[in-house]
Amino acid sequence: MAHKLANSLVVLDFETTGLSPDNGDRAIEIGAVRIVDGEITEQFQSLMNPGRQVSSFIEDYTGITNEMLADARPCREVMAEFCDFIGDDNLLAHNASFDQKFLEHELGLINRQYGGEFTCSLLAARRLITDSNSHSLGNLVKHLALAGEGNFHRALFDAQMTAKLWLSMLDIINEQFHISSVPFSLMQQISCTPKKQVAGLLQNYNLQQCSF
């Protein structure tokens, strides 16, 4: 899957009962958008009932109340539908290790799995947007003056803003290194390359493309 371009993937975000499925935490909301050739073409959003109460901290943090979740479909139904939505697309999240853990856990409970590969906009931003004093999603959106209406820590809005951030980084690569078609695998490589070596990586990639 990694040969696909970085401008076509599914951007996702979970809201959860806590920090780790290893501690018994569950998903309470999924939000996602599909990007095709640099344009958002579809979206997916659903609350899901984890089968237990959420803490007052989570209610305050997300704005998702126990009353809202009481009427939501169970996790297994929402995640089965979401797995169909993903298909074999590659996947993106901000701080992707968090969302990947919950995706794999929730799909594992219903014996499903996804076919694409993950990458992380947080790790990419640390290497491509070095003049930002914080690489939280909210700060990067403000730093780049990205427009959007909604509330952070709600899954669909966070996914939408992550998508805009991602497309902005692809624009940065095009403007600075003249790479208009960025492979998904190159973004994965950027995310695990030391900051000081990223410019050289992209320059070398551009030279290799020009030699073909």
Short mmCIF file of C-alpha atoms in Angstrom, two decimals:
data_model
loop_
_atom_site.label_atom_id
_atom_site.label_comp_id
_atom_site.label_asym_id
_atom_site.label_seq_id
_atom_site.Cartn_x
_atom_site.Cartn_y
_atom_site.Cartn_z
CA MET A 1 0.00 0.00 0.00
CA ALA A 2 2.91 2.34 0.69
CA HIS A 3 3.43 3.11 -3.02
CA LYS A 4 0.28 5.22 -3.04
CA LEU A 5 0.43 9.00 -2.98
CA ALA A 6 0.20 10.91 0.28
CA ASN A 7 -2.64 13.09 -1.02
CA SER A 8 -5.09 10.16 -1.07
CA LEU A 9 -5.87 8.53 2.28
CA VAL A 10 -8.26 8.40 5.23
CA VAL A 11 -7.66 10.78 8.14
CA LEU A 12 -9.11 9.56 11.42
CA ASP A 13 -9.49 10.60 15.03
CA PHE A 14 -10.84 8.80 18.09
CA GLU A 15 -12.28 10.17 21.27
CA THR A 16 -11.95 7.61 24.04
CA THR A 17 -12.65 6.85 27.70
CA GLY A 18 -8.94 7.15 28.51
CA LEU A 19 -5.41 6.81 27.25
CA SER A 20 -4.92 3.12 26.52
CA PRO A 21 -6.97 0.09 25.48
CA ASP A 22 -4.42 -1.95 27.48
CA ASN A 23 -6.02 -0.40 30.57
CA GLY A 24 -9.51 -1.28 29.39
CA ASP A 25 -10.27 2.03 27.72
CA ARG A 26 -12.68 2.11 24.79
CA ALA A 27 -13.55 4.37 21.89
CA ILE A 28 -16.56 6.68 22.31
CA GLU A 29 -16.41 8.58 19.00
CA ILE A 30 -14.82 8.14 15.59
CA GLY A 31 -14.43 10.88 13.02
CA ALA A 32 -12.76 10.55 9.65
CA VAL A 33 -12.43 12.19 6.26
CA ARG A 34 -11.29 10.68 2.99
CA ILE A 35 -8.85 12.70 0.89
CA VAL A 36 -8.66 11.86 -2.83
CA ASP A 37 -6.10 13.71 -4.95
CA GLY A 38 -5.80 16.44 -2.34
CA GLU A 39 -9.53 17.03 -1.89
CA ILE A 40 -11.79 15.94 0.97
CA THR A 41 -14.46 13.79 -0.68
CA GLU A 42 -16.22 11.95 2.15
CA GLN A 43 -16.60 12.00 5.90
CA PHE A 44 -17.57 9.56 8.64
CA GLN A 45 -18.66 10.40 12.17
CA SER A 46 -20.37 8.45 14.91
CA LEU A 47 -20.60 8.32 18.67
CA MET A 48 -20.41 4.80 20.09
CA ASN A 49 -21.52 3.35 23.37
CA PRO A 50 -18.61 1.66 25.19
CA GLY A 51 -20.94 -0.16 27.57
CA ARG A 52 -19.98 1.88 30.60
CA GLN A 53 -19.99 5.38 32.02
CA VAL A 54 -17.27 7.87 31.08
CA SER A 55 -15.59 10.04 33.67
CA SER A 56 -16.47 13.66 34.34
CA PHE A 57 -12.99 14.55 33.06
CA ILE A 58 -13.72 12.97 29.68
CA GLU A 59 -17.13 14.64 29.56
CA ASP A 60 -15.52 18.03 30.19
CA TYR A 61 -12.57 17.37 27.84
CA THR A 62 -14.61 16.18 24.85
CA GLY A 63 -18.06 17.57 25.47
CA ILE A 64 -19.38 14.03 25.01
CA THR A 65 -21.72 13.19 27.88
CA ASN A 66 -22.98 9.91 29.25
CA GLU A 67 -26.44 10.98 28.14
CA MET A 68 -25.22 11.32 24.56
CA LEU A 69 -23.56 7.91 24.66
CA ALA A 70 -26.61 6.20 26.14
CA ASP A 71 -28.40 6.66 22.81
CA ALA A 72 -25.38 5.76 20.65
CA ARG A 73 -24.89 2.48 18.83
CA PRO A 74 -22.48 -0.04 20.42
CA CYS A 75 -18.82 0.06 19.45
CA ARG A 76 -19.01 -3.19 17.47
CA GLU A 77 -21.64 -1.84 15.08
CA VAL A 78 -19.89 1.48 14.47
CA MET A 79 -16.47 -0.10 14.03
CA ALA A 80 -17.75 -2.66 11.53
CA GLU A 81 -19.21 0.18 9.47
CA PHE A 82 -16.01 2.21 9.83
CA CYS A 83 -13.85 -0.71 8.72
CA ASP A 84 -15.93 -0.88 5.53
CA PHE A 85 -15.41 2.90 5.10
CA ILE A 86 -11.62 2.59 5.39
CA GLY A 87 -11.30 -0.19 2.82
CA ASP A 88 -7.65 -0.57 1.86
CA ASP A 89 -6.79 3.14 2.05
CA ASN A 90 -3.71 4.31 3.90
CA LEU A 91 -4.39 6.03 7.21
CA LEU A 92 -3.32 9.24 8.92
CA ALA A 93 -3.81 10.62 12.42
CA HIS A 94 -2.25 13.31 14.59
CA ASN A 95 -0.25 11.40 17.19
CA ALA A 96 -1.05 8.29 15.21
CA SER A 97 0.25 5.78 17.76
CA PHE A 98 -2.74 6.65 19.98
CA ASP A 99 -5.39 6.25 17.29
CA GLN A 100 -3.73 3.18 15.81
CA LYS A 101 -3.86 1.41 19.17
CA PHE A 102 -7.57 2.06 19.53
CA LEU A 103 -8.33 1.18 15.91
CA GLU A 104 -6.54 -2.16 16.19
CA HIS A 105 -8.13 -2.91 19.55
CA GLU A 106 -11.69 -2.11 18.50
CA LEU A 107 -11.36 -3.97 15.20
CA GLY A 108 -9.76 -6.89 16.98
CA LEU A 109 -12.84 -7.24 19.18
CA ILE A 110 -14.93 -7.87 16.05
CA ASN A 111 -12.29 -9.92 14.21
CA ARG A 112 -11.72 -7.27 11.55
CA GLN A 113 -8.55 -5.56 10.34
CA TYR A 114 -7.54 -2.71 8.04
CA GLY A 115 -5.46 -3.10 4.90
CA GLY A 116 -3.54 0.16 4.60
CA GLU A 117 -0.58 1.63 6.44
CA PHE A 118 -0.41 4.40 9.06
CA THR A 119 1.53 7.64 9.19
CA CYS A 120 1.56 10.49 11.68
CA SER A 121 0.99 14.20 11.02
CA LEU A 122 2.49 15.10 14.40
CA LEU A 123 5.84 13.49 13.57
CA ALA A 124 5.81 14.99 10.07
CA ALA A 125 4.98 18.46 11.40
CA ARG A 126 7.89 18.37 13.85
CA ARG A 127 10.17 17.99 10.85
CA LEU A 128 8.46 20.21 8.30
CA ILE A 129 7.06 23.05 10.45
CA THR A 130 10.07 23.75 12.63
CA ASP A 131 9.15 27.37 13.43
CA SER A 132 6.11 26.36 15.51
CA ASN A 133 6.65 26.45 19.27
CA SER A 134 4.23 23.54 19.75
CA HIS A 135 3.10 20.75 17.49
CA SER A 136 -0.25 20.08 19.09
CA LEU A 137 -3.01 20.03 16.51
CA GLY A 138 -4.63 23.19 17.89
CA ASN A 139 -1.39 25.15 17.89
CA LEU A 140 -0.44 24.07 14.36
CA VAL A 141 -3.88 25.03 13.05
CA LYS A 142 -3.42 28.47 14.63
CA HIS A 143 0.20 28.75 13.46
CA LEU A 144 -0.76 28.04 9.84
CA ALA A 145 -4.01 30.06 10.07
CA LEU A 146 -6.09 27.11 8.86
CA ALA A 147 -9.79 27.86 8.73
CA GLY A 148 -12.36 25.62 10.34
CA GLU A 149 -15.55 25.71 12.35
CA GLY A 150 -15.98 23.30 15.24
CA ASN A 151 -14.50 22.20 18.53
CA PHE A 152 -11.19 20.46 19.16
CA HIS A 153 -11.46 17.12 20.93
CA ARG A 154 -14.47 16.20 18.84
CA ALA A 155 -13.43 13.50 16.42
CA LEU A 156 -14.73 14.80 13.10
CA PHE A 157 -13.42 18.34 13.60
CA ASP A 158 -10.00 17.03 14.65
CA ALA A 159 -9.92 14.79 11.57
CA GLN A 160 -10.89 17.71 9.32
CA MET A 161 -8.17 19.93 10.79
CA THR A 162 -5.61 17.14 10.57
CA ALA A 163 -6.49 16.76 6.89
CA LYS A 164 -5.94 20.50 6.30
CA LEU A 165 -2.65 20.36 8.19
CA TRP A 166 -1.53 17.37 6.11
CA LEU A 167 -2.35 19.05 2.81
CA SER A 168 -0.51 22.17 3.99
CA MET A 169 2.60 20.07 4.62
CA LEU A 170 2.37 18.57 1.14
CA ASP A 171 2.19 22.14 -0.18
CA ILE A 172 5.31 23.03 1.83
CA ILE A 173 7.19 20.11 0.27
CA ASN A 174 6.09 21.19 -3.20
CA GLU A 175 7.01 24.84 -2.62
CA GLN A 176 10.39 24.20 -1.00
CA PHE A 177 11.55 21.06 -2.79
CA HIS A 178 9.47 21.05 -6.00
CA ILE A 179 7.97 17.63 -5.34
CA SER A 180 4.39 17.81 -6.56
CA SER A 181 3.52 14.12 -6.20
CA VAL A 182 4.59 13.00 -2.74
CA PRO A 183 4.48 9.24 -2.13
CA PHE A 184 2.91 8.05 1.11
CA SER A 185 6.10 6.10 1.76
CA LEU A 186 8.15 9.31 1.56
CA MET A 187 5.99 10.92 4.25
CA GLN A 188 6.51 7.83 6.39
CA GLN A 189 10.25 8.20 5.86
CA ILE A 190 10.19 11.91 6.74
CA SER A 191 8.39 11.09 10.00
CA CYS A 192 11.25 8.91 11.24
CA THR A 193 14.17 10.97 9.86
CA PRO A 194 16.13 13.30 12.20
CA LYS A 195 15.06 16.92 11.67
CA LYS A 196 18.46 18.07 10.38
CA GLN A 197 18.44 15.38 7.69
CA VAL A 198 14.96 15.99 6.26
CA ALA A 199 16.01 18.70 3.79
CA GLY A 200 18.74 16.44 2.42
CA LEU A 201 16.31 13.54 2.15
CA LEU A 202 13.88 15.62 0.09
CA GLN A 203 16.60 17.16 -2.08
CA ASN A 204 17.97 13.71 -2.86
CA TYR A 205 14.50 12.41 -3.65
CA ASN A 206 13.93 15.30 -6.06
CA LEU A 207 17.27 14.65 -7.78
CA GLN A 208 16.43 10.97 -8.17
CA GLN A 209 13.07 11.81 -9.76
CA CYS A 210 14.69 14.28 -12.14
CA SER A 211 17.18 11.65 -13.28
CA PHE A 212 14.44 9.32 -14.56
#
